[in-house]
């Protein structure tokens, strides 16, 4: 199944998150039957990212948004884990610092945009400024409601400059979120992930859903599409995201840059150097044998 088509939010289309099955797993019973496919995409991701880095012509920006415990960290680990750290970058966006807050909301985001040849992943993003800012009235409606157009224009500018943008909303259900909170409590190695706001924010689930639905509808564009990824099953989420990233990168028809040197000339020099090296080594062996005979 082509997840790119299935999960893409149609430009101008309405999104109803409660109508989308967060536990969807396509034809797979469980993780085992998806392993082969997952491995194939992981391998291909590695090759394509290497090609993008070598080509040095364009970049890829992956934006991840989700409710708390939605699996942003796990997705980053999976997608970037298969890539060469050289040529990749992860940026997490937390509550803006005093300096960040004293600029327009896109200021800090623009600085983190990937340069040519680079794959960047945003763990949260400028969308927080139409999500948390809206839910908690950090700014009035007349401010946040103008941001959808500002975001679309900003993203268009990046795309026109050679950045490909893929935006993933990792869709989990409320009960799955609670299950993950419990895992965090039960596992001391995850205690650091628990934050005061986890349960208070949960009370705003419907408000966040509404804010997400608006952001997904208003900002899924041809140039920077949103995808709603069923994410209750972590392995299925990884499979869907990997497939979409791979297919997008494949469609770019990237090519290794032409060599800047004459390869046949370099090959000739190499063979000469190889012969010289062999001759040197041959002489060294003769010298050694002579010394042995004398000794
Ligand atoms: P995890 O999912 O592992 O808990 P996280 O991304 O939630 O990781 P936290 O440090 O727990 O990381 O939370 C970051 C917080 O920063 C979130 O509550 C988010 O809403 C907030 N934040 C991010 N951007 C903005 C913004 N522009 N304005 C206000 N708050 C923001
Ligand atoms: Mg958190």
Coordinates of C-alpha atoms and ligand atoms in Angstrom, one line a residue:
X1 CA 0.0 0.0 0.0
X2 CA 1.3 3.5 -0.9
X3 CA 1.2 5.3 2.5
X4 CA 2.1 8.6 0.8
X5 CA -1.3 8.7 -0.8
X6 CA -3.2 7.0 2.0
X7 CA -2.1 9.3 4.8
X8 CA -1.6 12.6 3.0
X9 CA -3.9 15.3 4.1
X10 CA -5.5 16.7 0.9
X11 CA -4.7 20.3 0.3
X12 CA -7.8 22.3 1.5
X13 CA -9.4 19.1 2.9
X14 CA -11.0 18.8 6.3
X15 CA -9.4 16.5 8.9
X16 CA -11.4 14.7 11.6
X17 CA -8.8 13.0 13.9
X18 CA -11.5 11.0 15.7
X19 CA -12.4 9.3 12.5
X20 CA -8.8 8.1 11.9
X21 CA -7.9 4.8 13.4
X22 CA -4.7 5.3 15.4
X23 CA -4.2 1.5 15.7
X24 CA -4.3 0.9 11.9
X25 CA -1.6 -1.6 10.9
X26 CA -2.5 -2.4 7.3
X27 CA -2.1 -6.1 6.3
X28 CA 0.3 -6.8 9.1
X29 CA -0.7 -9.0 12.1
X30 CA 2.2 -7.8 14.1
X31 CA 5.7 -6.4 13.9
X32 CA 7.2 -9.7 12.6
X33 CA 5.5 -9.6 9.2
X34 CA 6.6 -6.0 8.7
X35 CA 10.3 -6.5 9.5
X36 CA 11.4 -7.4 6.0
X37 CA 9.8 -4.3 4.5
X38 CA 11.1 -2.1 7.4
X39 CA 14.6 -3.3 6.8
X40 CA 14.4 -2.6 3.1
X41 CA 13.3 1.0 3.6
X42 CA 15.9 1.5 6.3
X43 CA 18.6 0.4 4.0
X44 CA 17.3 2.5 1.1
X45 CA 17.1 5.6 3.4
X46 CA 20.7 5.2 4.2
X47 CA 21.6 5.2 0.5
X48 CA 19.4 8.1 -0.4
X49 CA 20.6 10.3 2.4
X50 CA 24.2 9.6 1.3
X51 CA 23.2 10.6 -2.2
X52 CA 21.6 13.8 -1.0
X53 CA 24.7 14.7 0.9
X54 CA 27.0 13.9 -2.1
X55 CA 24.8 15.7 -4.5
X56 CA 24.7 18.8 -2.3
X57 CA 21.9 20.5 -4.3
X58 CA 18.8 20.3 -2.1
X59 CA 17.8 19.4 1.4
X60 CA 15.0 17.6 3.3
X61 CA 13.1 18.9 6.3
X62 CA 11.0 16.4 8.3
X63 CA 8.7 18.0 10.8
X64 CA 7.3 15.9 13.7
X65 CA 4.3 16.9 15.8
X66 CA 2.2 14.8 18.2
X67 CA 0.4 14.8 21.5
X68 CA 2.7 14.1 24.5
X69 CA 4.2 10.6 24.3
X70 CA 3.2 10.4 20.6
X71 CA 6.5 8.9 19.6
X72 CA 8.5 11.8 18.2
X73 CA 11.7 10.6 19.9
X74 CA 11.3 7.0 18.7
X75 CA 10.6 8.1 15.1
X76 CA 13.7 10.3 15.1
X77 CA 15.7 7.4 16.4
X78 CA 14.4 5.1 13.7
X79 CA 14.6 7.4 10.7
X80 CA 17.9 9.2 11.5
X81 CA 19.4 6.0 13.1
X82 CA 19.8 4.6 9.7
X83 CA 21.5 7.7 8.3
X84 CA 25.1 9.0 8.4
X85 CA 25.2 11.6 11.3
X86 CA 27.4 13.7 8.9
X87 CA 24.7 15.4 6.9
X88 CA 21.9 15.1 9.4
X89 CA 20.6 17.3 12.2
X90 CA 17.9 17.2 14.8
X91 CA 16.3 20.3 16.3
X92 CA 14.0 20.2 19.3
X93 CA 11.8 23.3 19.9
X94 CA 10.9 23.9 23.6
X95 CA 9.3 26.9 25.2
X96 CA 10.9 29.9 23.5
X97 CA 13.8 31.5 25.4
X98 CA 13.7 35.2 26.2
X99 CA 15.6 36.0 23.1
X100 CA 13.5 33.8 20.9
X101 CA 10.3 35.2 22.3
X102 CA 11.5 38.7 21.6
X103 CA 11.5 37.9 17.8
X104 CA 8.7 36.8 15.5
X105 CA 7.8 33.2 15.9
X106 CA 9.5 32.0 12.7
X107 CA 12.9 33.5 13.7
X108 CA 14.3 30.6 15.6
X109 CA 12.8 28.1 13.1
X110 CA 14.4 29.7 10.0
X111 CA 17.8 29.5 11.6
X112 CA 17.4 25.7 12.1
X113 CA 16.3 25.0 8.5
X114 CA 18.6 22.5 6.7
X115 CA 21.3 23.7 4.4
X116 CA 22.0 22.1 1.0
X117 CA 22.7 18.4 1.2
X118 CA 21.4 18.1 4.8
X119 CA 18.4 16.2 6.3
X120 CA 16.9 17.9 9.3
X121 CA 14.3 16.7 11.7
X122 CA 12.3 19.1 13.8
X123 CA 11.0 17.7 17.1
X124 CA 8.1 20.1 17.5
X125 CA 8.3 23.2 15.3
X126 CA 6.6 26.5 14.4
X127 CA 3.3 24.6 14.6
X128 CA 3.5 24.9 18.4
X129 CA 2.6 28.6 17.7
X130 CA -0.8 27.6 16.4
X131 CA -1.2 24.7 18.9
X132 CA 0.0 25.3 22.5
X133 CA -0.2 29.1 21.9
X134 CA -3.8 28.7 20.8
X135 CA -4.9 26.2 23.4
X136 CA -3.5 28.2 26.3
X137 CA -4.3 31.7 24.8
X138 CA -0.7 32.8 24.9
X139 CA -1.7 35.1 22.1
X140 CA -5.2 36.2 21.0
X141 CA -7.1 34.6 18.2
X142 CA -6.4 37.5 15.9
X143 CA -2.7 36.8 16.2
X144 CA -2.6 33.0 15.9
X145 CA -5.2 32.9 13.1
X146 CA -2.9 34.9 10.8
X147 CA -0.1 32.4 11.4
X148 CA -1.4 29.7 9.0
X149 CA -0.8 32.0 6.0
X150 CA 2.6 33.1 7.4
X151 CA 3.5 29.4 7.9
X152 CA 2.5 28.5 4.3
X153 CA 4.5 31.4 2.9
X154 CA 7.5 30.6 5.0
X155 CA 7.4 26.9 4.0
X156 CA 7.0 27.9 0.3
X157 CA 10.1 30.1 0.6
X158 CA 12.1 27.1 1.9
X159 CA 10.7 24.9 -0.9
X160 CA 11.6 27.4 -3.5
X161 CA 15.1 27.5 -2.2
X162 CA 15.5 23.7 -2.7
X163 CA 14.2 22.2 0.6
X164 CA 11.7 19.4 0.5
X165 CA 9.3 19.3 3.4
X166 CA 7.5 16.4 4.9
X167 CA 5.3 16.9 7.9
X168 CA 4.1 14.0 10.1
X169 CA 1.4 14.1 12.7
X170 CA 1.9 11.0 14.8
X171 CA -1.6 10.0 15.7
X172 CA -2.1 8.1 19.0
X173 CA -5.4 7.5 20.9
X174 CA -6.0 8.8 24.4
X175 CA -5.8 5.3 25.9
X176 CA -2.5 4.6 24.2
X177 CA -1.2 7.9 25.6
X178 CA -2.2 6.7 29.1
X179 CA -0.5 3.3 28.5
X180 CA 2.7 5.1 27.5
X181 CA 2.6 7.3 30.6
X182 CA 2.3 4.2 32.7
X183 CA 5.3 2.6 31.0
X184 CA 7.2 5.8 31.9
X185 CA 6.2 5.4 35.6
X186 CA 7.1 1.7 35.6
X187 CA 10.5 2.1 34.0
X188 CA 13.1 4.1 36.0
X189 CA 15.1 4.7 32.8
X190 CA 12.1 6.7 31.5
X191 CA 11.4 8.7 34.6
X192 CA 13.3 11.7 33.2
X193 CA 10.7 11.9 30.4
X194 CA 7.8 12.5 32.8
X195 CA 6.9 16.1 33.1
X196 CA 4.5 18.0 35.3
X197 CA 2.4 19.0 32.4
X198 CA 1.7 15.5 31.0
X199 CA -1.6 15.1 32.9
X200 CA -2.7 18.7 32.9
X201 CA -2.2 18.9 29.2
X202 CA -4.1 15.7 28.7
X203 CA -7.2 17.5 30.0
X204 CA -6.9 19.7 26.9
X205 CA -7.0 16.7 24.6
X206 CA -10.1 17.9 22.7
X207 CA -8.7 21.5 22.4
X208 CA -5.4 20.2 21.1
X209 CA -7.2 17.9 18.6
X210 CA -9.2 20.8 17.3
X211 CA -6.1 22.9 17.0
X212 CA -4.2 20.1 15.2
X213 CA -7.2 19.5 12.8
X214 CA -7.1 23.2 11.8
X215 CA -3.3 23.2 11.4
X216 CA -3.4 20.0 9.3
X217 CA -6.2 21.3 7.1
X218 CA -4.9 24.8 6.6
X219 CA -1.3 24.0 6.2
X220 CA -1.2 20.8 4.1
X221 CA -0.1 22.2 0.8
X222 CA 1.2 20.7 -2.4
X223 CA 4.7 22.0 -1.6
X224 CA 4.7 20.9 2.1
X225 CA 2.1 18.2 2.8
X226 CA 1.0 16.9 6.2
X227 CA 0.6 13.2 6.8
X228 CA -1.5 11.7 9.6
X229 CA 0.4 8.6 10.6
X230 CA -1.4 5.9 12.7
X231 CA 1.1 5.7 15.6
X232 CA -0.4 3.4 18.3
X233 CA 1.9 0.7 16.9
X234 CA 5.4 2.0 17.0
X235 CA 6.6 -0.4 14.3
X236 CA 3.8 0.6 11.9
X237 CA 4.6 4.3 12.5
X238 CA 8.2 3.6 11.6
X239 CA 7.2 1.6 8.5
X240 CA 4.8 4.3 7.2
X241 CA 7.2 7.2 7.9
X242 CA 10.2 5.4 6.3
X243 CA 8.2 4.5 3.2
X244 CA 7.0 8.0 2.7
X245 CA 10.5 9.5 3.2
X246 CA 12.0 6.9 0.8
X247 CA 9.4 7.5 -1.9
X248 CA 9.8 11.2 -1.7
X249 CA 13.6 11.0 -2.0
X250 CA 13.3 8.4 -4.8
X251 CA 11.1 10.8 -6.7
X252 CA 13.8 13.5 -6.7
X253 CA 15.9 11.4 -9.1
X254 CA 19.1 12.5 -7.4
X255 CA 22.4 11.8 -9.0
X256 CA 26.0 11.7 -7.8
X257 CA 27.8 14.8 -8.9
X258 CA 30.1 14.4 -12.0
X259 CA 33.7 13.8 -11.0
X260 CA 35.8 17.0 -11.0
X261 CA 38.8 15.0 -12.2
X262 CA 39.5 12.8 -15.3
X263 CA 38.9 9.3 -13.8
X264 CA 41.0 7.5 -16.5
X265 CA 43.9 9.8 -15.8
X266 CA 43.6 9.1 -12.0
X267 CA 43.3 5.4 -12.7
X268 CA 46.6 5.5 -14.8
X269 CA 48.3 7.4 -11.9
X270 CA 47.0 4.8 -9.5
X271 CA 48.4 1.9 -11.5
X272 CA 51.8 3.6 -11.7
X273 CA 51.8 4.2 -8.0
X274 CA 50.8 0.6 -7.4
X275 CA 53.7 -0.7 -9.6
X276 CA 56.2 1.6 -7.8
X277 CA 54.9 0.4 -4.4
X278 CA 55.2 -3.2 -5.5
X279 CA 58.7 -2.6 -6.7
X280 CA 59.6 -0.9 -3.4
X281 CA 58.2 -3.8 -1.4
X282 CA 60.1 -6.2 -3.7
X283 CA 63.3 -4.4 -3.0
X284 CA 62.7 -4.4 0.8
X285 CA 62.1 -8.1 0.8
X286 CA 65.3 -8.7 -1.2
X287 CA 67.2 -6.5 1.4
X288 CA 65.7 -8.5 4.3
X289 CA 66.6 -11.8 2.7
X290 CA 70.2 -10.6 2.0
X291 CA 70.5 -9.5 5.7
X292 CA 69.2 -13.0 6.8
X293 CA 71.7 -14.8 4.6
X294 CA 74.6 -12.7 6.0
X295 CA 73.4 -13.3 9.6
Ligands
LIG1 P1 8.5 14.3 25.2 O1 7.5 14.0 24.2 O2 9.6 13.3 25.3 O3 7.9 14.7 26.6 P2 8.7 17.1 24.5 O4 8.9 17.5 23.1 O5 7.3 17.1 25.0 O6 9.3 15.6 24.7 P3 9.3 18.7 26.7 O7 10.5 19.4 27.2 O8 8.5 17.8 27.6 O9 9.6 18.0 25.4 O10 8.2 19.8 26.2 C1 8.5 20.9 25.4 C2 7.5 21.9 25.6 O11 7.8 23.1 24.9 C3 6.1 21.4 25.2 O12 5.2 21.5 26.2 C4 5.7 22.4 24.1 O13 4.4 22.7 24.0 C5 6.5 23.6 24.5 N1 6.7 24.5 23.4 C6 7.4 24.3 22.2 N2 7.3 25.4 21.4 C7 6.6 26.3 22.0 C8 6.1 27.6 21.7 N3 6.4 28.2 20.5 N4 5.4 28.3 22.6 C9 5.1 27.7 23.8 N5 5.5 26.5 24.2 C10 6.2 25.8 23.3
LIG2 MG1 6.8 16.4 27.1

